[in-house]
XYZ file of C-alpha atoms in Angstrom:
393
model
C -2.664 90.864 14.106
C 0.573 91.321 13.434
C 0.290 94.975 12.586
C -1.123 95.320 16.087
C 1.573 93.708 17.947
C 4.361 96.108 15.830
C 2.163 98.898 17.202
C 2.471 97.623 20.856
C 5.906 96.899 20.578
C 6.648 100.157 19.379
C 4.670 101.527 21.869
C 6.271 100.328 24.911
C 9.950 101.275 23.175
C 8.648 105.154 22.523
C 6.552 105.186 26.545
C 8.815 104.493 29.140
C 5.553 103.997 31.351
C 4.356 100.877 28.859
C 7.707 99.073 29.457
C 7.950 96.196 31.958
C 7.762 97.301 35.803
C 10.882 97.402 38.199
C 11.508 94.109 39.939
C 10.745 94.962 43.534
C 10.789 92.959 47.060
C 9.685 94.065 50.222
C 10.682 93.100 53.688
C 10.227 93.916 57.273
C 13.314 94.126 59.714
C 13.015 94.413 63.847
C 15.837 96.496 65.052
C 16.962 95.907 68.877
C 19.244 97.510 70.906
C 20.279 98.028 74.705
C 18.025 101.194 75.950
C 17.874 104.612 73.552
C 20.044 104.631 70.295
C 19.768 108.369 68.522
C 21.088 107.959 64.993
C 21.425 104.452 65.570
C 23.251 102.648 62.488
C 21.217 99.657 61.029
C 22.954 97.521 58.805
C 20.647 95.155 56.337
C 23.100 92.228 54.948
C 20.732 90.376 52.758
C 20.050 92.711 49.824
C 18.726 91.122 46.339
C 22.182 90.912 44.405
C 19.471 92.362 41.882
C 18.627 95.201 43.717
C 20.031 98.984 42.694
C 17.785 100.807 44.653
C 15.752 101.036 48.017
C 13.125 102.950 50.274
C 13.008 102.582 54.278
C 9.851 103.693 56.006
C 9.256 103.517 59.605
C 5.774 104.387 60.697
C 4.866 106.065 57.057
C 7.902 108.080 57.192
C 10.575 107.768 54.579
C 14.427 107.478 56.175
C 17.329 108.073 53.859
C 19.540 105.409 53.269
C 22.264 103.938 50.730
C 22.377 100.633 49.159
C 26.711 99.682 48.863
C 26.972 97.498 46.199
C 30.413 96.782 47.205
C 29.617 95.259 50.543
C 26.061 93.444 49.706
C 24.632 95.858 52.263
C 21.779 98.576 52.682
C 22.317 100.942 55.525
C 20.810 103.648 57.460
C 20.072 105.777 60.688
C 17.251 106.007 62.863
C 16.462 106.358 66.426
C 15.506 103.289 68.199
C 14.145 103.096 71.439
C 14.695 99.591 72.215
C 13.037 98.324 69.322
C 11.985 99.626 65.945
C 10.581 98.102 62.866
C 11.256 99.422 59.439
C 9.791 98.531 55.755
C 12.143 98.304 53.064
C 11.121 98.156 48.838
C 14.247 97.143 46.828
C 14.003 97.639 43.632
C 16.330 96.842 40.444
C 15.873 100.281 39.341
C 18.329 102.780 41.151
C 16.230 104.915 43.544
C 14.506 107.734 42.142
C 15.217 110.377 44.969
C 18.582 111.632 45.991
C 18.858 112.193 49.962
C 20.982 115.807 51.331
C 25.043 114.368 51.679
C 25.962 113.742 55.071
C 29.238 112.180 54.893
C 31.807 112.435 52.543
C 34.942 110.514 51.771
C 37.979 111.478 49.585
C 41.856 110.609 48.277
C 43.348 112.718 46.095
C 46.856 111.749 43.583
C 48.945 114.191 42.820
C 49.715 114.407 39.356
C 53.278 115.813 37.885
C 51.966 118.868 36.934
C 50.758 119.600 40.775
C 46.902 119.327 39.857
C 44.825 116.763 41.609
C 43.270 113.440 40.547
C 40.189 111.906 42.641
C 40.942 108.397 43.354
C 38.648 105.614 45.284
C 41.758 103.005 44.995
C 45.289 103.196 45.267
C 48.033 100.550 45.802
C 51.857 100.414 45.778
C 54.421 97.614 46.753
C 56.597 100.151 48.353
C 56.374 102.810 51.388
C 56.223 105.292 48.925
C 52.666 106.999 49.294
C 52.583 109.390 51.937
C 53.719 112.399 49.699
C 52.087 111.168 46.847
C 48.580 111.863 47.733
C 47.428 115.186 48.788
C 46.685 115.005 52.452
C 48.694 112.190 52.561
C 46.034 109.485 52.327
C 42.194 108.791 52.503
C 40.004 111.351 54.308
C 36.288 111.245 55.372
C 34.098 113.334 57.571
C 30.500 113.383 58.874
C 28.579 116.715 59.724
C 30.671 116.879 63.418
C 34.114 115.738 62.633
C 36.557 114.468 60.092
C 39.525 111.958 60.033
C 42.622 111.021 57.512
C 44.605 107.558 57.656
C 48.405 108.308 56.520
C 49.436 105.866 53.491
C 52.535 105.107 54.963
C 54.289 102.651 57.881
C 52.567 104.181 60.417
C 48.984 104.318 59.243
C 48.092 106.492 61.768
C 44.629 108.326 62.088
C 44.745 112.126 62.275
C 41.901 114.369 63.352
C 40.027 117.353 62.309
C 37.570 119.322 63.820
C 34.372 121.109 63.489
C 33.143 124.455 64.696
C 29.979 124.173 63.208
C 28.277 120.894 61.861
C 28.469 120.417 58.622
C 30.755 119.074 55.531
C 33.680 120.710 55.053
C 36.412 118.587 52.918
C 35.116 119.408 49.821
C 36.010 122.887 50.125
C 38.925 122.839 52.375
C 41.108 119.821 51.213
C 41.611 119.335 55.052
C 43.769 122.651 54.492
C 41.326 125.507 55.079
C 42.731 128.893 53.406
C 42.323 132.009 55.416
C 39.232 133.044 54.383
C 37.628 129.815 55.457
C 39.274 130.233 59.091
C 37.837 133.364 58.779
C 34.198 131.893 58.151
C 34.459 128.776 60.870
C 35.522 126.359 59.086
C 37.071 123.510 61.161
C 40.819 122.318 60.583
C 43.366 119.765 61.698
C 43.459 119.889 65.521
C 45.624 117.605 66.661
C 49.893 116.305 65.975
C 49.624 112.801 66.154
C 53.548 111.822 64.861
C 54.377 108.287 65.154
C 51.580 107.533 67.824
C 48.155 105.542 67.122
C 46.682 109.095 66.885
C 43.197 107.922 68.204
C 42.351 104.275 66.986
C 44.908 103.094 64.824
C 45.838 99.366 65.121
C 49.948 98.463 64.925
C 51.743 95.389 66.255
C 53.304 95.046 69.548
C 56.325 94.411 70.717
C 56.408 93.095 74.031
C 60.189 92.617 74.976
C 60.389 96.697 74.206
C 57.522 97.385 75.459
C 56.576 99.433 72.337
C 53.966 99.695 69.107
C 55.604 98.817 65.905
C 54.794 100.276 62.538
C 54.092 98.154 59.192
C 56.971 98.702 57.739
C 57.933 95.577 56.459
C 55.426 94.378 53.860
C 54.699 93.215 50.154
C 51.651 95.481 49.190
C 49.626 98.022 50.832
C 46.216 99.194 49.577
C 43.574 102.014 50.184
C 39.664 102.037 48.961
C 36.826 104.003 49.364
C 34.353 101.729 49.457
C 31.284 104.258 50.431
C 30.922 107.621 50.273
C 27.326 108.543 51.337
C 24.686 110.070 51.817
C 24.652 108.199 55.260
C 27.862 106.770 55.394
C 31.205 106.604 54.581
C 33.261 103.518 54.617
C 37.088 103.464 54.006
C 40.033 100.484 53.936
C 43.525 99.807 54.579
C 44.455 97.014 53.518
C 48.673 95.429 53.990
C 49.481 92.310 52.534
C 52.481 90.473 53.307
C 52.864 92.202 56.641
C 56.092 90.954 58.644
C 54.564 90.821 61.930
C 57.048 89.365 64.511
C 57.466 86.516 63.274
C 54.614 85.821 61.122
C 53.645 86.963 57.434
C 49.787 88.134 57.834
C 47.469 90.577 55.866
C 45.342 93.103 57.535
C 42.581 94.916 56.337
C 41.358 97.441 58.464
C 37.612 99.103 57.977
C 36.924 102.598 59.086
C 32.971 103.075 59.097
C 31.620 106.626 59.798
C 27.995 107.317 59.926
C 25.724 110.776 59.549
C 25.252 112.082 63.116
C 28.476 110.848 64.315
C 31.771 111.618 65.019
C 32.891 108.307 66.136
C 34.136 106.057 63.740
C 33.894 101.927 63.979
C 36.817 99.887 62.567
C 36.645 96.627 61.685
C 40.024 94.741 61.600
C 41.102 91.503 59.679
C 43.892 89.814 60.345
C 44.566 86.991 57.812
C 47.320 84.327 57.893
C 49.212 82.779 61.132
C 47.692 85.430 63.869
C 47.958 83.291 66.564
C 49.746 84.357 69.542
C 50.217 87.662 68.057
C 49.718 90.909 69.657
C 48.403 94.050 68.387
C 47.400 97.193 69.793
C 45.687 100.499 69.948
C 44.877 103.523 72.358
C 44.953 107.199 71.905
C 47.705 109.719 71.682
C 49.651 111.170 74.854
C 48.813 114.950 75.097
C 49.940 117.816 77.361
C 48.081 118.935 80.186
C 46.048 115.943 80.056
C 43.900 114.098 82.232
C 43.203 110.018 81.597
C 40.652 107.642 82.716
C 40.805 103.957 82.402
C 37.642 101.948 82.960
C 37.469 98.137 81.554
C 37.651 98.317 78.286
C 38.029 101.896 77.344
C 40.701 104.531 77.497
C 39.420 108.289 77.126
C 42.080 111.248 77.447
C 41.762 115.460 77.384
C 44.391 116.859 76.885
C 46.029 120.343 74.734
C 48.795 120.227 72.113
C 49.278 122.080 68.854
C 47.465 121.275 65.586
C 50.719 121.685 63.503
C 54.639 122.325 63.781
C 53.900 126.091 63.602
C 53.386 127.401 67.192
C 53.728 130.696 65.982
C 50.717 130.715 63.889
C 48.612 128.154 65.757
C 47.528 127.765 69.173
C 47.266 124.896 71.690
C 44.147 123.003 70.803
C 42.256 121.340 73.559
C 40.669 117.341 72.539
C 39.329 114.566 73.917
C 39.810 111.264 72.611
C 38.519 108.241 73.774
C 38.427 104.030 72.323
C 36.125 101.285 73.640
C 37.460 97.598 72.871
C 35.625 94.526 73.629
C 37.052 93.302 76.616
C 37.653 89.874 75.611
C 40.148 90.700 73.065
C 42.049 92.923 75.888
C 45.279 91.059 76.721
C 47.186 93.448 78.615
C 47.064 97.658 79.133
C 50.641 98.774 78.574
C 51.484 102.139 77.490
C 54.771 103.165 75.568
C 56.384 106.860 75.389
C 53.846 107.756 72.687
C 50.285 107.017 73.464
C 48.021 105.110 76.147
C 47.201 101.641 75.088
C 45.192 98.435 75.543
C 47.051 94.948 73.783
C 45.150 92.998 71.733
C 44.225 89.724 70.072
C 42.026 88.696 67.101
C 39.184 86.484 67.824
C 38.990 83.284 66.040
C 38.223 84.492 63.019
C 41.066 86.751 63.008
C 38.951 89.831 63.935
C 39.272 92.824 66.211
C 37.065 95.571 66.120
C 36.440 98.343 68.696
C 35.274 102.201 68.188
C 36.781 105.452 68.388
C 36.143 109.447 68.579
C 37.588 112.965 68.820
C 35.447 115.797 70.328
C 36.943 119.308 69.949
C 36.404 122.146 72.791
C 36.202 124.599 69.723
C 32.901 122.585 68.446
C 30.004 125.185 69.274
C 27.541 122.246 70.108
C 29.939 121.248 73.240
C 30.283 125.091 74.391
C 27.402 124.187 77.312
C 29.619 121.329 78.628
C 32.986 121.291 80.604
C 36.428 119.877 80.120
C 35.497 116.738 82.616
C 31.924 116.079 80.548
C 33.473 116.326 77.147
C 35.809 113.595 78.728
C 32.945 111.996 79.877
C 30.854 112.134 77.064
C 33.597 110.739 74.687
C 33.905 107.854 76.875
C 29.909 107.065 76.701
C 30.031 108.046 73.245
C 32.429 104.863 72.551
C 30.627 102.743 74.791
C 27.320 102.985 73.323
C 28.166 102.447 69.665
C 30.524 99.327 70.777
C 26.892 98.109 71.844
C 25.223 95.444 69.323
C 22.542 96.404 67.108
C 20.545 93.315 66.156
C 18.362 93.088 63.098
C 15.923 90.411 62.073
C 14.125 90.251 58.853
C 10.622 89.686 60.187
C 8.876 88.860 57.103
């Protein structure tokens, strides 16, 4: 008997199929939205702590997904016509199947020898990171747009347009070569200077009627929490920010999904923030058309993408931001930007959605300028609407 048991143990060790099977858990979820949502972002928060992989299916069809362990969430995108049901099988083993990457995120530290080192987390207690990083901060993209966040006191969001729907940053590193430009790669398409760019959250000085940068702080950190295949999550956290007469911590999370050019922003303010006012919006541009409707600012305009106005032509972009109506306390612009003034909710949250559409994007060829502007506004309004996820069994 002892010899038989030893043989069975040896067989288990030598043959993977003889080992204990992975732990699994099968759940079903109902997703509800208003109207029809194409590539609707779905986030499931009750991921088992032991889960390392998951398979999502709907009507027998597998849907690409990802588990973000740092967030304890499962995410995927799917078309939803008012309601849809999804089956999720969680596993203690990593998923056997890999899905094509439809998003990407990157951050690069400049070494003394001018080589670059990839990093997912970088921090400093000084305002000294802007020139220490390639493209000055974290950058992230989907097939339809790319954005970067300046790692400095401005924390402004800059934009990169795509002519064709594809991922490019791993190749262009934000700055395409002449050969890549000839091959219809995209590029940085807007100068943002000290404005909000599109969707940056800043302080607000009511007496002077202008935004304030994050100049007085104790520590700042940039983090890439997820980078695909179906969503990127990038965070900027500033601790000990002297905002007005208070000292607060602000964490801004930027989420971009496959199939989307719009970005969801989740800002969390910690500390004595009662009565503090913040601001966001879109940069003012030349030859612009601006539309304000309730909780939306949308602008279509033109500007050079770089200071070199001989090398570059003026680019045309549509920018839009939609914020919850209950967060708005006023709508006062400053010299650089069209703005909403906002206050956090009781949890210290200010969440909203922004988007950039570039006139050179081939999928927009059939639209007029006015239609591009309207589409940007419609996109951010739609994506601000809630997605209800309920576990049904």
